[in-house]
């Protein structure tokens, strides 16, 4: 099987590829979608840890599935301390 040598495709210069992605100056324009609300109405919503025991009591023993997929460390991080 012979490779075709007529008109090979040249890869673009890396700088050209990056500069076509990055928007600067006049190219940056807001979308015009804004929400009006008072800052006083904002409140902090703290995340809650994943409670495997609660799942198990309610008939969903998902902890073995999490362990089998290697996600145990991830959930330990999620269930770590929360700083407000």
Short mmCIF file of C-alpha atoms in Angstrom, two decimals:
data_model
loop_
_atom_site.label_atom_id
_atom_site.label_comp_id
_atom_site.label_asym_id
_atom_site.label_seq_id
_atom_site.Cartn_x
_atom_site.Cartn_y
_atom_site.Cartn_z
CA UNK A 1 0.00 0.00 0.00
CA UNK A 2 1.68 3.19 -1.16
CA UNK A 3 1.24 6.49 0.62
CA UNK A 4 0.00 9.39 -1.46
CA UNK A 5 2.63 12.11 -1.75
CA UNK A 6 0.58 14.62 -3.71
CA UNK A 7 0.03 17.80 -1.75
CA UNK A 8 0.68 16.74 1.87
CA UNK A 9 -1.24 18.64 4.55
CA UNK A 10 1.03 20.87 6.60
CA UNK A 11 0.16 21.31 10.28
CA UNK A 12 -0.55 24.88 11.32
CA UNK A 13 1.96 26.82 13.32
CA UNK A 14 1.25 26.34 17.05
CA UNK A 15 1.27 30.14 17.56
CA UNK A 16 -1.40 30.56 14.87
CA UNK A 17 -3.59 27.91 16.48
CA UNK A 18 -3.33 29.51 19.94
CA UNK A 19 -3.85 33.06 18.69
CA UNK A 20 -7.01 31.98 16.87
CA UNK A 21 -8.44 30.67 20.16
CA UNK A 22 -7.53 33.59 22.45
CA UNK A 23 -9.77 36.64 22.21
CA UNK A 24 -8.39 40.07 23.15
CA UNK A 25 -9.37 43.72 23.08
CA UNK A 26 -12.40 44.54 20.97
CA UNK A 27 -13.12 40.85 20.40
CA UNK A 28 -14.19 40.55 24.06
CA UNK A 29 -17.76 41.76 24.27
CA UNK A 30 -20.32 40.93 26.98
CA UNK A 31 -23.21 38.74 25.91
CA UNK A 32 -25.74 41.20 27.31
CA UNK A 33 -27.27 38.71 29.72
CA UNK A 34 -27.31 40.10 33.23
CA UNK A 35 -29.17 39.36 36.46
CA UNK A 36 -30.21 42.16 38.76
CA UNK A 37 -30.29 41.21 42.44
CA UNK A 38 -29.16 42.61 45.75
CA UNK A 39 -25.91 41.37 47.24
CA UNK A 40 -27.71 41.04 50.57
CA UNK A 41 -29.87 38.28 49.08
CA UNK A 42 -26.84 36.04 48.43
CA UNK A 43 -26.12 33.32 50.95
CA UNK A 44 -23.48 30.66 51.35
CA UNK A 45 -24.60 27.13 50.58
CA UNK A 46 -22.19 24.64 52.08
CA UNK A 47 -21.72 21.30 50.40
CA UNK A 48 -22.74 18.23 52.32
CA UNK A 49 -20.64 15.11 52.42
CA UNK A 50 -21.75 11.92 50.71
CA UNK A 51 -23.18 9.81 53.51
CA UNK A 52 -22.66 6.19 52.49
CA UNK A 53 -24.33 4.92 55.68
CA UNK A 54 -27.49 6.87 54.87
CA UNK A 55 -27.54 5.39 51.37
CA UNK A 56 -27.11 1.89 52.82
CA UNK A 57 -29.96 2.34 55.33
CA UNK A 58 -32.24 3.45 52.49
CA UNK A 59 -31.44 0.40 50.34
CA UNK A 60 -28.68 1.85 48.15
CA UNK A 61 -25.36 0.33 49.14
CA UNK A 62 -23.17 2.26 46.68
CA UNK A 63 -19.93 2.15 48.68
CA UNK A 64 -18.72 -1.16 47.14
CA UNK A 65 -19.34 0.29 43.66
CA UNK A 66 -17.33 3.41 44.50
CA UNK A 67 -14.49 1.31 45.91
CA UNK A 68 -14.48 -1.04 42.89
CA UNK A 69 -14.11 1.89 40.50
CA UNK A 70 -11.26 3.41 42.51
CA UNK A 71 -13.17 6.55 43.53
CA UNK A 72 -12.73 6.11 47.29
CA UNK A 73 -9.97 8.76 47.53
CA UNK A 74 -12.10 11.22 45.55
CA UNK A 75 -15.02 10.86 47.94
CA UNK A 76 -12.68 11.21 50.90
CA UNK A 77 -11.64 14.57 49.45
CA UNK A 78 -15.29 15.57 48.91
CA UNK A 79 -16.14 14.57 52.45
CA UNK A 80 -13.21 16.58 53.84
CA UNK A 81 -13.50 19.77 55.88
CA UNK A 82 -15.63 22.67 54.63
CA UNK A 83 -14.45 26.21 55.30
CA UNK A 84 -17.02 28.97 55.05
#
